[in-house]
PDB file of C-alpha atoms in Angstrom:
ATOM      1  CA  UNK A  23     150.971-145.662 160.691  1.00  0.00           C
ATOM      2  CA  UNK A  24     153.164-142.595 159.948  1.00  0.00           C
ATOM      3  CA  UNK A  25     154.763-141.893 156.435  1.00  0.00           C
ATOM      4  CA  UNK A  26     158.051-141.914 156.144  1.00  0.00           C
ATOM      5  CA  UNK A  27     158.094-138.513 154.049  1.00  0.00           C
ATOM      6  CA  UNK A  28     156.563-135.228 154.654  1.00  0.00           C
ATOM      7  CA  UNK A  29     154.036-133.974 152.384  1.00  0.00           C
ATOM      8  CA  UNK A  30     155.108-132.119 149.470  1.00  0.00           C
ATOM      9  CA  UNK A  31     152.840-129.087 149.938  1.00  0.00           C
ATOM     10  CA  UNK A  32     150.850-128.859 152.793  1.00  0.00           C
ATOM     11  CA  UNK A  33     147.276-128.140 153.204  1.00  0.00           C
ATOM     12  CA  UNK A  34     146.353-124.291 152.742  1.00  0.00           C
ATOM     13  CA  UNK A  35     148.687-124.249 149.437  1.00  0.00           C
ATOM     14  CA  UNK A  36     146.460-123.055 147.519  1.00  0.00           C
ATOM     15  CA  UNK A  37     143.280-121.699 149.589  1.00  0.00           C
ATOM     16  CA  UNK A  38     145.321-119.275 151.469  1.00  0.00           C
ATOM     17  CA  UNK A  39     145.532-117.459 148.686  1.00  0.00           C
ATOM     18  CA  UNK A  40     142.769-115.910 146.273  1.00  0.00           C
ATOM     19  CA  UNK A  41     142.943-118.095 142.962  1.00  0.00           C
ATOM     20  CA  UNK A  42     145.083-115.871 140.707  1.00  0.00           C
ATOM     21  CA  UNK A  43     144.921-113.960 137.180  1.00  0.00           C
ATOM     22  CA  UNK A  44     147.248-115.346 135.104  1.00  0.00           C
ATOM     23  CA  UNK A  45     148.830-113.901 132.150  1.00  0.00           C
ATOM     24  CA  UNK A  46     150.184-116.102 129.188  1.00  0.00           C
ATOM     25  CA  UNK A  47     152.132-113.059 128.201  1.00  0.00           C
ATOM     26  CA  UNK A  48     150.781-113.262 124.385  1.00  0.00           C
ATOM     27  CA  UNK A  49     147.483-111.753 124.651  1.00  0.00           C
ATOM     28  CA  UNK A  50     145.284-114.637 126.952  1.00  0.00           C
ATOM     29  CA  UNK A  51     144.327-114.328 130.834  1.00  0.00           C
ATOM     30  CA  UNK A  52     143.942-117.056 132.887  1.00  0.00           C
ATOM     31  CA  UNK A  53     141.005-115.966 135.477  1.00  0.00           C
ATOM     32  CA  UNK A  54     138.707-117.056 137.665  1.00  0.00           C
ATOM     33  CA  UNK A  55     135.538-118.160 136.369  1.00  0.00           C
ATOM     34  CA  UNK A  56     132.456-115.616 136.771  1.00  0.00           C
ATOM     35  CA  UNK A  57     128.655-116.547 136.641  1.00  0.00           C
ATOM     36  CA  UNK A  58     128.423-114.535 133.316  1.00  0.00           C
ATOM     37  CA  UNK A  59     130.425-116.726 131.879  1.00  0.00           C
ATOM     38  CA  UNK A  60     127.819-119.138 131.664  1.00  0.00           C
ATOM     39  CA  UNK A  61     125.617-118.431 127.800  1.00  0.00           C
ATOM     40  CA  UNK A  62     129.612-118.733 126.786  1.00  0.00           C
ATOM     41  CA  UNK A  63     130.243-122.278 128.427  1.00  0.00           C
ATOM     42  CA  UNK A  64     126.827-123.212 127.258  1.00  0.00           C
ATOM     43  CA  UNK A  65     127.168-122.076 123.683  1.00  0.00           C
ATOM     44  CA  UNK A  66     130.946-123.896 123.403  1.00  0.00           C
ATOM     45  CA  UNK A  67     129.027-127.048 124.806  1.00  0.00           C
ATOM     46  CA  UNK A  68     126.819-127.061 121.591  1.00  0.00           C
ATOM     47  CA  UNK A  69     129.725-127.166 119.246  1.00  0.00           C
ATOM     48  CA  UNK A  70     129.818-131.109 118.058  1.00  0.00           C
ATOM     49  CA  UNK A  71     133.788-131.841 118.180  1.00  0.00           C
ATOM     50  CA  UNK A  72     134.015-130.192 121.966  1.00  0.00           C
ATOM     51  CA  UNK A  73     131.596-132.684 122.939  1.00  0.00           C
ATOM     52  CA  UNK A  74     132.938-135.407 121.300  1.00  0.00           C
ATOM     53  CA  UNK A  75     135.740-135.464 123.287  1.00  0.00           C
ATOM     54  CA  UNK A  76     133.879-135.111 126.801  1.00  0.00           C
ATOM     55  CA  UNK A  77     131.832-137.277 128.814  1.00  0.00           C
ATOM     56  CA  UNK A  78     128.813-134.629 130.191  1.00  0.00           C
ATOM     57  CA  UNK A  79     127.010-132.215 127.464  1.00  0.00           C
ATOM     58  CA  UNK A  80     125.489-128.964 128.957  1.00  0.00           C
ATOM     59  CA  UNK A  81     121.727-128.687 127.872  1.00  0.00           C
ATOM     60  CA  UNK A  82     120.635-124.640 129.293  1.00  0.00           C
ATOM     61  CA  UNK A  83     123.117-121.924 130.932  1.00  0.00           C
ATOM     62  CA  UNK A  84     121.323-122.768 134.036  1.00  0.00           C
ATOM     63  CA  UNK A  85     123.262-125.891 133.963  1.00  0.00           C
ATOM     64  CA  UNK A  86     126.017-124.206 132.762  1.00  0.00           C
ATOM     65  CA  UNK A  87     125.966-121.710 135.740  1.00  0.00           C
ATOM     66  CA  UNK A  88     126.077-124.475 137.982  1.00  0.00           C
ATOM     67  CA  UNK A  89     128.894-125.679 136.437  1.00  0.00           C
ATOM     68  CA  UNK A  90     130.290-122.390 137.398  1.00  0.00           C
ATOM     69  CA  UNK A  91     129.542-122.408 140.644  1.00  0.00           C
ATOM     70  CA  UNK A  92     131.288-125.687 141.138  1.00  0.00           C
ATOM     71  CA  UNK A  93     134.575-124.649 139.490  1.00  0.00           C
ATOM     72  CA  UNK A  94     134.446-121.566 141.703  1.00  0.00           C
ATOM     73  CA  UNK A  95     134.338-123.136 144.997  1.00  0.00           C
ATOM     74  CA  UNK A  96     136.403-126.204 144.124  1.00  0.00           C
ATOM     75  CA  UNK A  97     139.283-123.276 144.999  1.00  0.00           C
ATOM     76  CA  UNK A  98     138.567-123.790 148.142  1.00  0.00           C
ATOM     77  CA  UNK A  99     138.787-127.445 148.865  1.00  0.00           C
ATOM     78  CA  UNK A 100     142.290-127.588 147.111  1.00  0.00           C
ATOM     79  CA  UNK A 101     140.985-130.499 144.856  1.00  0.00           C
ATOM     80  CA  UNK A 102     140.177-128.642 141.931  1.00  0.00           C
ATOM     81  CA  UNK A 103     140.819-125.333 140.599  1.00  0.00           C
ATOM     82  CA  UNK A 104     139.377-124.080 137.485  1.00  0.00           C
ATOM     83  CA  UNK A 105     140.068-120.979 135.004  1.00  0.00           C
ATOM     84  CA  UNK A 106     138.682-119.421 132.206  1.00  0.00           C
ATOM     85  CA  UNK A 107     141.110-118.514 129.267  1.00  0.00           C
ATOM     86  CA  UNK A 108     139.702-115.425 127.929  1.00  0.00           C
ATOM     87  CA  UNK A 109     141.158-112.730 125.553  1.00  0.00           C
ATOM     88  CA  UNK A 110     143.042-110.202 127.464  1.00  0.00           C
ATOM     89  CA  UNK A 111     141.920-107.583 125.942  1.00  0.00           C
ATOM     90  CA  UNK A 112     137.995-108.173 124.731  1.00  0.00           C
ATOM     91  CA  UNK A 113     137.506-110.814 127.777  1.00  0.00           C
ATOM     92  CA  UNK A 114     135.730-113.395 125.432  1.00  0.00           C
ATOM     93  CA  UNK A 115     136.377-116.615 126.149  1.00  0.00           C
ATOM     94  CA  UNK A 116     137.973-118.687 124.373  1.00  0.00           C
ATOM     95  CA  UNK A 117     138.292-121.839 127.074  1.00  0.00           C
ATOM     96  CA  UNK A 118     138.728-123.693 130.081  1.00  0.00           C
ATOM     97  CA  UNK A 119     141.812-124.864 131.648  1.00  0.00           C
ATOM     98  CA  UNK A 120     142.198-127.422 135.189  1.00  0.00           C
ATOM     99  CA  UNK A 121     144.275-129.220 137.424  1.00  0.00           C
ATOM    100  CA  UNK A 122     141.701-131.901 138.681  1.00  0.00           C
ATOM    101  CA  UNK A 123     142.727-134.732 141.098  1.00  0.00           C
ATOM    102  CA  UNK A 124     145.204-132.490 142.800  1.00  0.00           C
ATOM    103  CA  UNK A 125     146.926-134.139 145.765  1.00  0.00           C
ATOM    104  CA  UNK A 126     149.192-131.699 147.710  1.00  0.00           C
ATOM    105  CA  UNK A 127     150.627-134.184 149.750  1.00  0.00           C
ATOM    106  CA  UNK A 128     151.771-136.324 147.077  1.00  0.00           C
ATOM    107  CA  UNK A 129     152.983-133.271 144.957  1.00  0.00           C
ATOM    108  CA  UNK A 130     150.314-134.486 141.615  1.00  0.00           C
ATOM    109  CA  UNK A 131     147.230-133.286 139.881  1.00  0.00           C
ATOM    110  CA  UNK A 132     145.826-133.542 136.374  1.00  0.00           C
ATOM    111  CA  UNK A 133     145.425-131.021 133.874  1.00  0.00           C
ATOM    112  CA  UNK A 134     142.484-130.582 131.420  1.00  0.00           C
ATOM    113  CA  UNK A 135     141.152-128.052 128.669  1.00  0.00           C
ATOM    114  CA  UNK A 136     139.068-127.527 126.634  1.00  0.00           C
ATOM    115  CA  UNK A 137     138.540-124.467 123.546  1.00  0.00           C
ATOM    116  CA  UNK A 138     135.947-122.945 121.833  1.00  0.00           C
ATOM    117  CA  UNK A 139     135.354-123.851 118.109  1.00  0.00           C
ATOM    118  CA  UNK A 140     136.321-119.656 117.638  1.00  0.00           C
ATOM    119  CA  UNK A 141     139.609-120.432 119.341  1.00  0.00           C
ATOM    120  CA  UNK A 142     140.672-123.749 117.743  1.00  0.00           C
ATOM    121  CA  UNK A 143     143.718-123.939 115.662  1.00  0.00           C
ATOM    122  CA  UNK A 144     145.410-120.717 117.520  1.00  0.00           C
ATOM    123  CA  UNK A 145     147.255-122.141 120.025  1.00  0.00           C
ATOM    124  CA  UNK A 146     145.137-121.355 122.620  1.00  0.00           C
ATOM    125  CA  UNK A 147     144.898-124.408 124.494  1.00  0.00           C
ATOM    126  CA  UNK A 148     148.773-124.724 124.370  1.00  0.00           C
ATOM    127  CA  UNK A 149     149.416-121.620 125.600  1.00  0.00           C
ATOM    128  CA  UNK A 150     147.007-121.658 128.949  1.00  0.00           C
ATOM    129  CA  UNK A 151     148.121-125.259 129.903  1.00  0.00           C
ATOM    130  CA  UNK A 152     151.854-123.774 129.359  1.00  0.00           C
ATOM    131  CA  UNK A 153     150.831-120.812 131.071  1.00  0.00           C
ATOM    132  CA  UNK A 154     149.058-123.121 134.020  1.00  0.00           C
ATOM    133  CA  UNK A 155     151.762-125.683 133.957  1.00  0.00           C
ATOM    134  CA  UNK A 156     154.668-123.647 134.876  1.00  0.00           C
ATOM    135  CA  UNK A 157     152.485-121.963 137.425  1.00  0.00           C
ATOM    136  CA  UNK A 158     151.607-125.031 138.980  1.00  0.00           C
ATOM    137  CA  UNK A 159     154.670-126.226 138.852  1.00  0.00           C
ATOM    138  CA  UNK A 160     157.434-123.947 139.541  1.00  0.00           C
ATOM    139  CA  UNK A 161     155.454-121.095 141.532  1.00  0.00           C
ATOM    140  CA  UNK A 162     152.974-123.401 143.848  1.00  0.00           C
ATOM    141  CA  UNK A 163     155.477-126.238 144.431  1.00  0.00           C
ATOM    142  CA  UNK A 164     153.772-129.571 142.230  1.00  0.00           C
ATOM    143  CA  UNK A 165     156.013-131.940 141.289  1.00  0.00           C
ATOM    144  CA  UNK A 166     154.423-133.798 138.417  1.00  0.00           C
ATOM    145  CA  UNK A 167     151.468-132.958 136.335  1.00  0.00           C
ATOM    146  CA  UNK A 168     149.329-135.600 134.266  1.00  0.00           C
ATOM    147  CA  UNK A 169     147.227-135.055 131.203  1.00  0.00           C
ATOM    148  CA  UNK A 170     144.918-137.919 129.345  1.00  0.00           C
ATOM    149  CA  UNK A 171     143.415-137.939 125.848  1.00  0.00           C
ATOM    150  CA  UNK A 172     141.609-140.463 124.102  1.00  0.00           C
ATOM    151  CA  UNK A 173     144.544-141.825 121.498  1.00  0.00           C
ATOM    152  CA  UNK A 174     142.126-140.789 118.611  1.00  0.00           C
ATOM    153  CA  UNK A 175     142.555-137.050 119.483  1.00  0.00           C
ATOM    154  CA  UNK A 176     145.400-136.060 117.843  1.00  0.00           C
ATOM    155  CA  UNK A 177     144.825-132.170 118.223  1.00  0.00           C
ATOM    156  CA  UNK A 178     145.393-132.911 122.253  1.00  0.00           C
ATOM    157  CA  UNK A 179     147.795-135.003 121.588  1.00  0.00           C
ATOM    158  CA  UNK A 180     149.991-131.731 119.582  1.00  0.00           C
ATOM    159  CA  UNK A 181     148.606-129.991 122.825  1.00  0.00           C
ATOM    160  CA  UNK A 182     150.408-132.248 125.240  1.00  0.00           C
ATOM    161  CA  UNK A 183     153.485-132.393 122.734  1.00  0.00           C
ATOM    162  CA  UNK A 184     153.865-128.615 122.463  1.00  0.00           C
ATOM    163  CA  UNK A 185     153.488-128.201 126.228  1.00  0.00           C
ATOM    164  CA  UNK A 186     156.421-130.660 127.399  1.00  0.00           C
ATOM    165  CA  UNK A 187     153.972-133.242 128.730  1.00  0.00           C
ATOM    166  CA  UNK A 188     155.625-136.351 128.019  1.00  0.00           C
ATOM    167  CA  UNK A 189     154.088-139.172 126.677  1.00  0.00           C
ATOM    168  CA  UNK A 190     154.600-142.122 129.165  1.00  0.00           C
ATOM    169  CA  UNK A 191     151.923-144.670 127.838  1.00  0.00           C
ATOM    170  CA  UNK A 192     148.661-145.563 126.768  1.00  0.00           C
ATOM    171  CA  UNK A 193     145.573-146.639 129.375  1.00  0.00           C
ATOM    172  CA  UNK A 194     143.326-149.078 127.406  1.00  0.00           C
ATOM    173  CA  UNK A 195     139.597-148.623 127.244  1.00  0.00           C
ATOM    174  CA  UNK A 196     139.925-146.037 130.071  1.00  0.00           C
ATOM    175  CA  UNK A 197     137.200-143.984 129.639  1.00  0.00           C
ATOM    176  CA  UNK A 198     133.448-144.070 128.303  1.00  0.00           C
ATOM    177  CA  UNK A 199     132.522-141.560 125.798  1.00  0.00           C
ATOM    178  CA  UNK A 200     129.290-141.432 124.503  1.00  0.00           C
ATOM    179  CA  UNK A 201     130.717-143.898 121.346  1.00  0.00           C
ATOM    180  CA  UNK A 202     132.077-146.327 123.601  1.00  0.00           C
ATOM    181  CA  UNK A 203     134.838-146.740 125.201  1.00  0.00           C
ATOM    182  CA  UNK A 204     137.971-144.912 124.353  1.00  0.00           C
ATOM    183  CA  UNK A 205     141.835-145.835 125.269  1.00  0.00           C
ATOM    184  CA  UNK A 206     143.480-143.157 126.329  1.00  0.00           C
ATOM    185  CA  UNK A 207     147.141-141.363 126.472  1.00  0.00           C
ATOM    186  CA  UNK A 208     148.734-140.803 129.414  1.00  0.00           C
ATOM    187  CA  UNK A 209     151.655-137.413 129.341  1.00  0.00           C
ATOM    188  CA  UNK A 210     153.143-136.295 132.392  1.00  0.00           C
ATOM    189  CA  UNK A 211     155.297-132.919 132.981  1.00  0.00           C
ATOM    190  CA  UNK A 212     157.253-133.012 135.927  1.00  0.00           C
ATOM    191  CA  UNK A 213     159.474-129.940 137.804  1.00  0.00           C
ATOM    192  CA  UNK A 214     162.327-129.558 136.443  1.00  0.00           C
ATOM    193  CA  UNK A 215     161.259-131.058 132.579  1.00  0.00           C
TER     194      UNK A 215
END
C-alpha cells in the first residue's frame, strides 16, 4: 500500500555525511564521541543523581567503551546519533547529548542528555540540546523533536523550558527506574517554534 506523502527526509540524510563538530558558540563543542572518552563516561556514571535519572549504570570503562562504540556507529544506521559536549577549549567533557528514535521519513526523533556532576548548574545541558536542536532542526530538515523526563526532575524539566521544548503532556508510569516506575513529561520542539 503506498503513502500518500513522501518522506520528509530521505534515507542517506544523515550518513552521507561525516557526523559533524558542532559549536554552541559560548565555549562547548558538540563532537563525535572517541574511545578515550570512556574513564570520563565511566567516572560521570558513578555520580549518584546521573544515575538516578537513568535506567543502565556503567560498572568498568570497558563497558563504558562499548558504550562508545555503539554511539559511534549508530551514525551510520541513521537511528541514533550521539555527541559528546566537551569544553572547547580543554576538551573535558562535560556530557552527552542524542536524538534517539529518529525516523527520517516521518520527520521525528527524540532528544536526550545527560551532564557531569562538574558541569551541573552551568547551563550546559541547555546549551548542547539548543545547540543540537536547531541543528537538527533547521540545518538537517526534522520537523519535530521530543524530549521525556520523569515529572520529578525538575532540573530537566528547566532544561526542556529553556530550550523551547514545549510541554505537551504527561505519560503515566512510563518508564522503570531502578525506584519504580516513574511518569514522565512529554516536550516537543517543532520547526518553526
Amino acid at each position: 500500500m503506498p503513502y500518500l506523502t513522501p518522506p520528509v527526509l530521505p534515507p542517506g540524510a544523515l550518513a552521507a555525511r561525516p557526523q559533524p563538530v558542532l559549536p554552541t558558540g559560548d565555549g562547548l563543542l558538540l563532537r563525535p564521541w572517541r574511545a578515550e572518552d570512556a574513564p570520563a563516561v565511566h567516572q560521570a556514571f558513578q555520580d549518584p543523581v546521573l544515575r538516578q535519572w537513568h535506567v543502565r549504570g556503567c560498572d568498568s570503562v570497558t563497558e563504558a567503551g562499548g558504550w562508545i562504540e555503539e554511539w559511534r556507529s549508530a551514525w551510520a544506521s541513521e537511528r541514533n546519533a550521539q555527541w559528546a559536549v566537551v569544553d572547547a577549549d580543554t576538551g573535558t567533557l562535560y556530557g552527552r547529548v542524542a536524538l534517539r528514535v529518529i525516523l527520517l521519513d516521518e520527520g521525528v526523533a527524540e532528544v536526550a542528555y545527560w551532564t557531569t556532576e562538574a558541569a551541573r548548574g552551568r547551563g550546559v545541558a541547555a546549551r548542547a540540546t539548543d545547540t543540537l536542536a536547531r541543528w537538527a532542526l533547521d540545518e538537517i530538515g526534522l520537523h519535530r523533536l521530543e524530549l521525556m523526563h520523569a515529572t520529578a526532575n525538575e532540573a530537566s524539566c528547566r532544561v526542556a523550558a529553556k530550550t523551547g521544548f514545549r510541554l505537551e503532556g504527561t505519560r503515566r508510569s512510563a518508564v522503570l527506574h531502578a525506584d519504580g516506575w516513574h511518569d514522565m513529561h512529554l516536550h516537543a520542539r517543532v520547526r518553526g517554534d
